[in-house]
Short mmCIF file of C-alpha atoms and ligand atoms in Angstrom, two decimals:
data_model
loop_
_atom_site.label_atom_id
_atom_site.label_comp_id
_atom_site.label_asym_id
_atom_site.label_seq_id
_atom_site.Cartn_x
_atom_site.Cartn_y
_atom_site.Cartn_z
CA MET Z 1 116.59 137.69 11.26
CA SER Z 2 119.66 138.02 13.40
CA HIS Z 3 117.33 138.27 16.38
CA ASP Z 4 115.79 134.92 15.49
CA LEU Z 5 119.19 133.43 15.02
CA ALA Z 6 120.31 134.67 18.43
CA LEU Z 7 117.19 133.19 20.02
CA PHE Z 8 117.76 129.91 18.20
CA CYS Z 9 121.36 129.83 19.35
CA LEU Z 10 120.35 130.56 22.92
CA CYS Z 11 117.80 127.71 22.86
CA TRP Z 12 120.28 125.31 21.31
CA TRP Z 13 122.81 126.40 23.91
CA CYS Z 14 120.36 125.70 26.73
CA LEU Z 15 119.17 122.39 25.32
CA THR Z 16 122.59 120.96 24.65
CA GLY Z 17 123.59 122.04 28.10
CA VAL Z 18 126.64 124.21 27.78
CA PHE Z 19 126.13 124.91 31.47
CA GLY Z 20 125.47 121.22 31.99
CA ASP Z 21 123.53 119.42 34.62
CA SER Z 22 124.63 120.29 38.10
CA VAL Z 23 125.15 117.27 40.26
CA SER Z 24 125.88 117.63 43.97
CA VAL Z 25 127.05 114.64 45.89
CA MET Z 26 128.39 113.82 49.30
CA GLU Z 27 131.89 112.40 49.64
CA GLY Z 28 131.79 108.59 49.89
CA ASP Z 29 128.51 108.27 48.00
CA SER Z 30 128.08 106.88 44.51
CA VAL Z 31 126.71 109.00 41.72
CA THR Z 32 125.24 107.95 38.39
CA LEU Z 33 125.37 110.21 35.35
CA TYR Z 34 122.45 109.29 33.12
CA THR Z 35 122.48 109.17 29.33
CA ASP Z 36 118.65 109.36 29.25
CA LEU Z 37 118.64 106.46 26.81
CA THR Z 38 116.43 103.50 27.55
CA GLU Z 39 118.69 101.37 25.41
CA ILE Z 40 121.72 101.82 23.19
CA HIS Z 41 120.84 101.36 19.54
CA GLU Z 42 122.83 99.27 17.12
CA GLY Z 43 125.56 101.44 15.58
CA GLU Z 44 125.53 103.95 18.44
CA ASP Z 45 128.81 104.91 20.07
CA ILE Z 46 129.07 106.46 23.51
CA LEU Z 47 132.09 108.26 24.90
CA TRP Z 48 132.50 109.60 28.46
CA LYS Z 49 135.19 112.22 28.98
CA TYR Z 50 136.42 113.95 32.11
CA GLY Z 51 137.92 117.29 33.01
CA ALA Z 52 139.48 120.15 31.12
CA GLU Z 53 141.64 117.70 29.17
CA ASN Z 54 138.60 115.69 28.02
CA SER Z 55 140.33 112.49 29.07
CA LEU Z 56 138.48 109.45 27.78
CA ILE Z 57 137.20 107.47 30.76
CA ALA Z 58 134.61 105.18 29.12
CA LYS Z 59 133.77 103.91 25.64
CA ILE Z 60 130.84 101.90 24.30
CA LYS Z 61 130.71 100.56 20.73
CA LYS Z 62 127.43 98.72 20.49
CA LYS Z 63 128.18 97.26 17.03
CA ASN Z 64 131.06 95.15 18.27
CA GLN Z 65 129.91 94.92 21.94
CA THR Z 66 132.75 97.01 23.34
CA PHE Z 67 132.21 98.31 26.89
CA LEU Z 68 135.38 99.75 28.35
CA THR Z 69 136.40 102.10 31.15
CA PHE Z 70 139.76 103.84 31.39
CA ASP Z 71 141.64 105.65 34.09
CA VAL Z 72 143.35 109.00 33.91
CA PRO Z 73 147.16 109.12 34.35
CA ASP Z 74 146.97 109.86 38.10
CA GLU Z 75 144.68 106.79 38.56
CA ARG Z 76 142.03 108.66 40.50
CA PHE Z 77 139.27 106.53 38.92
CA ARG Z 78 140.86 103.20 39.75
CA ASP Z 79 138.09 100.62 40.41
CA ARG Z 80 135.47 103.35 40.75
CA LEU Z 81 133.81 103.42 37.33
CA LYS Z 82 130.89 101.26 36.32
CA LEU Z 83 129.09 101.31 32.96
CA ASP Z 84 125.51 100.29 32.50
CA ASP Z 85 125.57 98.26 29.27
CA GLN Z 86 121.82 98.72 28.79
CA THR Z 87 121.69 102.53 28.97
CA GLY Z 88 125.33 103.58 28.84
CA SER Z 89 125.00 105.51 32.11
CA LEU Z 90 128.19 105.97 34.09
CA THR Z 91 128.47 105.41 37.84
CA ILE Z 92 131.33 106.78 39.92
CA MET Z 93 131.52 104.81 43.15
CA ASN Z 94 132.75 106.07 46.52
CA ILE Z 95 133.34 109.52 45.12
CA THR Z 96 135.91 111.91 46.64
CA THR Z 97 136.60 115.60 46.08
CA GLU Z 98 139.24 114.57 43.53
CA HIS Z 99 136.44 113.40 41.23
CA ALA Z 100 134.66 116.74 41.13
CA GLY Z 101 134.57 118.47 37.77
CA VAL Z 102 132.94 118.36 34.38
CA TYR Z 103 131.98 115.05 32.79
CA ARG Z 104 131.10 115.07 29.13
CA LEU Z 105 128.91 112.57 27.32
CA ASP Z 106 129.16 112.21 23.52
CA ILE Z 107 126.64 110.01 21.76
CA SER Z 108 127.16 109.38 18.07
CA GLY Z 109 125.26 107.24 15.60
CA ALA Z 110 121.90 107.89 13.95
CA LYS Z 111 121.74 111.16 15.85
CA GLU Z 112 124.51 112.96 17.66
CA SER Z 113 124.25 114.59 21.05
CA THR Z 114 126.42 115.96 23.80
CA LYS Z 115 125.67 116.46 27.44
CA THR Z 116 127.79 117.74 30.28
CA PHE Z 117 127.54 117.17 34.00
CA ASN Z 118 129.14 119.52 36.49
CA VAL Z 119 129.78 117.33 39.51
CA SER Z 120 130.36 119.00 42.90
CA VAL Z 121 131.54 116.82 45.75
CA TYR Z 122 130.94 118.01 49.31
CA ALA Z 123 132.77 116.70 52.32
CA ARG Z 124 130.81 115.08 55.14
CA LEU Z 125 130.25 117.68 57.80
CA PRO Z 126 131.42 117.32 61.36
CA VAL Z 127 129.00 118.22 64.16
CA PRO Z 128 129.99 121.73 65.31
CA VAL Z 129 131.34 122.08 68.83
CA ILE Z 130 130.05 124.59 71.38
CA SER Z 131 132.40 125.58 74.17
CA SER Z 132 132.68 128.37 76.67
CA ASN Z 133 135.19 131.04 75.76
CA SER Z 134 137.57 130.28 78.59
CA SER Z 135 139.42 133.59 78.33
CA GLN Z 136 136.12 135.21 79.34
CA CYS Z 137 135.39 132.83 82.21
CA SER Z 138 136.86 134.73 85.12
CA SER Z 139 135.41 138.11 84.06
CA SER Z 140 132.00 136.72 83.07
CA SER Z 141 131.47 135.14 86.48
CA SER Z 142 131.02 138.64 87.82
CA SER Z 143 128.36 139.55 85.21
CA SER Z 144 125.19 137.62 84.35
CA ASN Z 145 126.48 136.70 80.86
CA CYS Z 146 128.12 133.61 79.56
CA SER Z 147 130.50 133.82 76.56
CA LEU Z 148 130.30 130.91 74.19
CA VAL Z 149 131.89 129.99 70.92
CA CYS Z 150 130.75 127.50 68.27
CA SER Z 151 133.44 126.05 66.06
CA ALA Z 152 134.06 123.64 63.19
CA VAL Z 153 137.53 122.42 62.31
CA ASN Z 154 138.95 122.03 58.81
CA VAL Z 155 135.89 122.80 56.71
CA SER Z 156 135.32 124.34 53.28
CA HIS Z 157 132.24 125.56 51.36
CA VAL Z 158 130.24 125.86 54.57
CA THR Z 159 128.27 128.32 56.64
CA LEU Z 160 128.30 128.28 60.43
CA SER Z 161 125.30 129.91 62.14
CA TRP Z 162 123.75 130.56 65.54
CA TYR Z 163 119.98 130.20 65.80
CA LYS Z 164 117.72 131.34 68.61
CA GLY Z 165 114.71 129.09 68.14
CA ASN Z 166 114.16 129.31 64.37
CA SER Z 167 115.59 132.76 63.85
CA LEU Z 168 119.09 133.35 62.60
CA LEU Z 169 121.28 135.37 64.98
CA SER Z 170 124.60 135.38 63.17
CA SER Z 171 126.56 133.43 60.61
CA ILE Z 172 129.93 133.15 58.98
CA SER Z 173 130.84 131.50 55.66
CA VAL Z 174 133.94 130.09 54.07
CA SER Z 175 134.44 129.02 50.46
CA ASP Z 176 137.45 127.31 48.97
CA LEU Z 177 139.90 127.08 51.80
CA SER Z 178 139.80 124.30 54.31
CA ILE Z 179 140.00 126.19 57.58
CA SER Z 180 138.63 126.30 61.10
CA LEU Z 181 135.64 128.52 61.75
CA SER Z 182 134.33 129.90 65.01
CA LEU Z 183 131.41 132.11 65.90
CA PRO Z 184 130.85 133.72 69.32
CA LEU Z 185 127.59 134.06 71.27
CA GLU Z 186 126.76 135.83 74.54
CA VAL Z 187 123.83 134.54 76.55
CA GLU Z 188 122.52 135.28 80.00
CA TYR Z 189 122.79 132.46 82.52
CA GLN Z 190 119.03 132.49 83.11
CA ASP Z 191 118.14 132.52 79.38
CA LYS Z 192 115.42 129.92 78.73
CA ASN Z 193 115.46 130.17 74.90
CA THR Z 194 116.73 127.30 72.80
CA TYR Z 195 119.92 128.09 70.95
CA SER Z 196 121.56 125.96 68.32
CA CYS Z 197 124.65 126.12 66.19
CA VAL Z 198 124.28 124.83 62.62
CA LEU Z 199 127.01 123.94 60.15
CA ASN Z 200 125.78 123.54 56.59
CA ASN Z 201 126.93 123.20 53.02
CA PRO Z 202 124.64 123.26 49.95
CA ILE Z 203 123.50 119.67 50.45
CA SER Z 204 123.61 118.86 54.17
CA ASN Z 205 123.76 120.26 57.68
CA GLN Z 206 124.80 119.31 61.22
CA THR Z 207 123.32 120.83 64.35
CA GLN Z 208 124.53 121.18 67.92
CA HIS Z 209 122.07 122.36 70.58
CA LEU Z 210 123.26 124.63 73.34
CA ASP Z 211 122.88 123.48 76.94
CA ILE Z 212 123.33 126.69 78.92
CA THR Z 213 123.14 125.15 82.41
CA HIS Z 214 125.81 122.61 81.59
CA LEU Z 215 128.25 124.77 79.61
CA CYS Z 216 128.00 128.02 81.51
CA HIS Z 217 128.29 126.44 84.91
CA THR Z 218 131.21 124.19 84.16
CA CYS Z 219 132.88 127.40 83.03
CA ALA Z 220 132.07 129.52 86.07
CA VAL Z 221 132.17 127.04 88.96
CA PRO Z 222 135.29 124.87 88.71
CA PRO Z 223 137.83 127.71 88.37
CA ASP Z 224 136.47 129.34 91.56
CA SER Z 225 136.46 126.14 93.63
CA LEU Z 226 139.89 125.33 92.26
CA ILE Z 227 141.21 128.69 93.43
CA VAL Z 228 139.69 128.09 96.90
CA PHE Z 229 141.32 124.69 97.00
CA ILE Z 230 144.71 126.04 95.96
CA SER Z 231 144.57 128.92 98.44
CA ALA Z 232 143.55 126.56 101.23
CA GLY Z 233 146.54 124.39 100.38
CA ALA Z 234 148.87 127.39 100.29
CA ALA Z 235 147.56 128.67 103.62
CA ALA Z 236 148.05 125.27 105.25
CA GLY Z 237 151.59 125.12 103.89
CA PHE Z 238 152.34 128.60 105.16
CA LEU Z 239 151.02 127.73 108.63
CA LEU Z 240 153.23 124.66 108.73
CA ILE Z 241 156.32 126.72 107.90
CA VAL Z 242 155.45 129.31 110.51
CA THR Z 243 154.89 126.57 113.12
CA ALA Z 244 158.20 124.98 112.19
CA VAL Z 245 160.09 128.28 112.42
CA ILE Z 246 158.53 129.11 115.79
CA GLY Z 247 159.25 125.58 116.97
CA ILE Z 248 162.91 125.78 115.95
CA PHE Z 249 163.19 129.22 117.49
CA CYS Z 250 161.80 127.98 120.82
CA ILE Z 251 164.07 124.93 120.87
CA CYS Z 252 167.07 127.15 120.17
CA ARG Z 253 166.11 129.45 123.02
CA LYS Z 254 165.65 126.49 125.35
CA HIS Z 255 169.00 125.05 124.33
CA LYS Z 256 170.73 128.39 124.83
CA ASN Z 257 169.13 128.68 128.28
CA SER Z 258 170.21 125.17 129.26
CA VAL Z 259 173.74 125.94 128.10
CA GLN Z 260 173.70 129.09 130.19
CA THR Z 261 172.37 127.36 133.33
CA HIS Z 262 174.84 124.53 133.03
CA GLY Z 263 177.58 126.85 131.90
CA LYS Z 264 179.72 126.34 135.01
CA ASN Z 265 179.13 122.60 135.06
CA LYS Z 266 182.06 120.40 133.95
CA THR Z 267 179.68 117.93 132.18
CA ASP Z 268 178.53 120.69 129.81
CA SER Z 269 179.72 119.11 126.53
CA ALA Z 270 178.25 115.74 127.42
CA LEU Z 271 174.85 117.31 128.08
CA SER Z 272 174.68 119.59 125.06
CA LYS Z 273 175.40 116.87 122.49
CA PRO Z 274 172.13 114.95 122.89
CA THR Z 275 170.21 118.26 122.74
CA THR Z 276 171.73 119.11 119.36
CA ARG Z 277 170.91 115.65 118.03
CA LYS Z 278 167.37 115.99 119.28
CA LEU Z 279 167.03 119.35 117.56
CA LYS Z 280 168.29 117.91 114.29
CA SER Z 281 165.81 115.05 114.32
CA LYS Z 282 162.96 117.42 115.11
CA LYS Z 283 163.92 119.58 112.12
CA GLU Z 284 163.88 116.57 109.81
CA HIS Z 285 160.51 115.55 111.13
CA VAL Z 286 158.98 118.94 110.41
CA TYR Z 287 160.42 119.00 106.92
CA GLU Z 288 159.05 115.52 106.20
CA ASN Z 289 155.61 116.61 107.32
CA PHE Z 290 155.72 119.61 105.04
CA THR Z 291 156.63 117.70 101.91
CA LYS Z 292 153.87 115.16 102.55
CA THR Z 293 151.15 117.77 102.61
CA ARG Z 294 152.32 119.39 99.38
C1 NAG C 301 135.58 97.08 17.83
O1 NAG C 301 135.91 98.24 17.07
C2 NAG C 301 137.16 98.84 17.40
C3 NAG C 301 137.37 100.08 16.56
O2 NAG C 301 136.21 100.60 16.10
C4 NAG C 301 138.26 97.88 17.16
O3 NAG C 301 139.50 98.45 17.51
C5 NAG C 301 138.03 96.65 17.93
O4 NAG C 301 139.02 95.68 17.62
C6 NAG C 301 136.65 96.04 17.62
N1 NAG C 301 136.42 94.91 18.47
C7 NAG C 301 135.89 93.78 18.08
C8 NAG C 301 135.70 92.74 19.13
O5 NAG C 301 135.55 93.62 16.92
C1 NAG C 302 136.33 105.07 49.59
O1 NAG C 302 137.45 105.84 49.24
C2 NAG C 302 138.28 106.19 50.32
C3 NAG C 302 139.36 107.12 49.82
O2 NAG C 302 139.92 106.71 48.63
C4 NAG C 302 138.84 104.90 50.92
O3 NAG C 302 139.67 105.22 52.02
C5 NAG C 302 137.69 104.02 51.38
O4 NAG C 302 138.19 102.79 51.86
C6 NAG C 302 136.74 103.75 50.23
N1 NAG C 302 135.57 103.07 50.74
C7 NAG C 302 135.00 102.06 50.12
C8 NAG C 302 133.79 101.47 50.74
O5 NAG C 302 135.47 101.59 49.08
C1 NAG C 303 130.37 123.82 38.42
O1 NAG C 303 129.59 124.10 39.56
C2 NAG C 303 130.28 124.88 40.54
C3 NAG C 303 129.40 124.98 41.76
O2 NAG C 303 128.07 125.26 41.42
C4 NAG C 303 130.62 126.24 39.92
O3 NAG C 303 131.32 127.00 40.89
C5 NAG C 303 131.49 126.01 38.72
O4 NAG C 303 131.76 127.26 38.09
C6 NAG C 303 130.81 125.10 37.72
N1 NAG C 303 131.72 124.78 36.66
C7 NAG C 303 131.37 124.83 35.38
C8 NAG C 303 132.42 124.49 34.40
O5 NAG C 303 130.22 125.09 35.02
C1 NAG C 304 136.95 135.03 73.52
O1 NAG C 304 136.57 136.34 73.91
C2 NAG C 304 137.55 137.33 73.63
C3 NAG C 304 137.07 138.65 74.16
O2 NAG C 304 135.76 138.91 73.77
C4 NAG C 304 137.79 137.39 72.13
O3 NAG C 304 138.79 138.33 71.83
C5 NAG C 304 138.23 136.03 71.64
O4 NAG C 304 138.36 136.04 70.24
C6 NAG C 304 137.21 134.98 72.03
N1 NAG C 304 137.69 133.67 71.66
C7 NAG C 304 137.13 132.97 70.72
C8 NAG C 304 137.71 131.62 70.48
O5 NAG C 304 136.15 133.39 70.07
C1 NAG C 305 141.82 118.80 56.66
O1 NAG C 305 141.12 118.27 55.56
C2 NAG C 305 141.94 117.78 54.52
C3 NAG C 305 141.08 117.34 53.37
O2 NAG C 305 139.75 117.28 53.69
C4 NAG C 305 142.79 116.65 55.08
O3 NAG C 305 143.65 116.17 54.10
C5 NAG C 305 143.59 117.14 56.28
O4 NAG C 305 144.31 116.08 56.86
C6 NAG C 305 142.68 117.74 57.32
N1 NAG C 305 143.48 118.34 58.38
C7 NAG C 305 143.14 118.21 59.69
C8 NAG C 305 144.05 118.90 60.64
O5 NAG C 305 142.17 117.57 60.05
C1 NAG C 306 124.86 140.28 77.97
O1 NAG C 306 124.31 139.65 76.82
C2 NAG C 306 123.25 140.38 76.22
C3 NAG C 306 122.76 139.56 75.05
O2 NAG C 306 122.56 138.24 75.42
C4 NAG C 306 123.77 141.74 75.76
O3 NAG C 306 122.68 142.48 75.23
C5 NAG C 306 124.37 142.48 76.94
O4 NAG C 306 124.95 143.67 76.48
C6 NAG C 306 125.43 141.62 77.60
N1 NAG C 306 125.95 142.29 78.78
C7 NAG C 306 127.25 142.37 79.05
C8 NAG C 306 127.62 143.06 80.33
O5 NAG C 306 128.10 141.90 78.31
C1 NAG C 307 119.07 120.79 57.83
O1 NAG C 307 118.72 119.71 56.97
C2 NAG C 307 117.40 119.24 57.12
C3 NAG C 307 117.21 118.09 56.19
O2 NAG C 307 118.25 117.19 56.30
C4 NAG C 307 116.41 120.36 56.83
O3 NAG C 307 115.10 119.90 57.07
C5 NAG C 307 116.70 121.54 57.72
O4 NAG C 307 115.87 122.61 57.38
C6 NAG C 307 118.14 121.97 57.59
N1 NAG C 307 118.40 123.02 58.55
C7 NAG C 307 119.05 124.13 58.24
C8 NAG C 307 119.19 125.12 59.30
O5 NAG C 307 119.52 124.32 57.11
#
């Protein structure tokens, strides 16, 4: 007897939908919660309620042709609710994550019924980004491997995965929190397999295909050529300084010699002055040259 009762209760529980219909929808879409009525009968009343507080958001009284929608105190449903006056179905337009939750339908009249809808709203997914792990660039150039990382910024309720062809290599999941995810991958430069990084939530996915030749070479080549360029520049600069120093040294020696040779001459001071001026101008010239090349 009690067994039968339990079974009956279970069936009633299932039929009336204590768990409710699960509805998954993408942010920005519109969703319609159906009453399953083809028409509202005379004398039937329909109430739509939302959330843990059972806030009344829509009311239909067929007898006196009342079709009304209401907002909740924080106005999250402002201009988003639409009632079908034929069936009593409720449409939430341009849904956002704020509108997720349990919606309850109460129909009263000749026969009473209740139905709940558990609405989950998923954000639109960004396309994941594949980049070379730059911290590994310099060391990987010596081996035959390329270090990559696939990432997705500010996501929740998603899984990020690496696929080699159709087979899953690795994955990482995140639930509630809105965070940034990243997943590493090592491939050989000569690898001819197709790799892809997939970001998915329960209702959608976004895929980024890996281009090894492009990503791994932009990682390995430019830093090397840049270093060559910088060292060439440094070497040129160093040579210039050395040349300048040698030049100045030689001029000084020459000047000293000329002072010594003309030491006994009475016109000594008159001769040495232009030499000093000449030396000064030469110094400036060298300096100017140096700054230009830098
Ligand atoms: C419809 O019924 C409600 C209450 O049941 C009442 O408040 C409302 O004034 C009625 N409207 C009309 C147009 O009769
Ligand atoms: C949808 O809602 C978002 C957020 O409230 C708003 O920025 C956007 O303009 C709306 N789009 C449409 C088509 O109403
Ligand atoms: C609604 O659905 C979500 C996702 O499936 C689940 O986590 C949550 O517990 C459900 N809520 C209720 C009240 O059933
Ligand atoms: C880059 O590689 C290093 C060493 O393997 C690792 O510690 C680091 O977390 C990687 N960076 C990213 C963004 O995965
Ligand atoms: C992350 O996402 C939330 C909600 O989706 C948004 O409000 C926030 O501005 C985002 N932050 C960044 C850094 O994109
Ligand atoms: C290179 O990558 C392969 C997998 O693609 C891995 O098995 C191997 O150990 C890596 N070698 C080095 C030196 O990291
Ligand atoms: C991504 O979504 C498409 C349908 O939009 C589906 O065919 C495909 O299997 C999904 N891929 C993954 C890896 O979930």
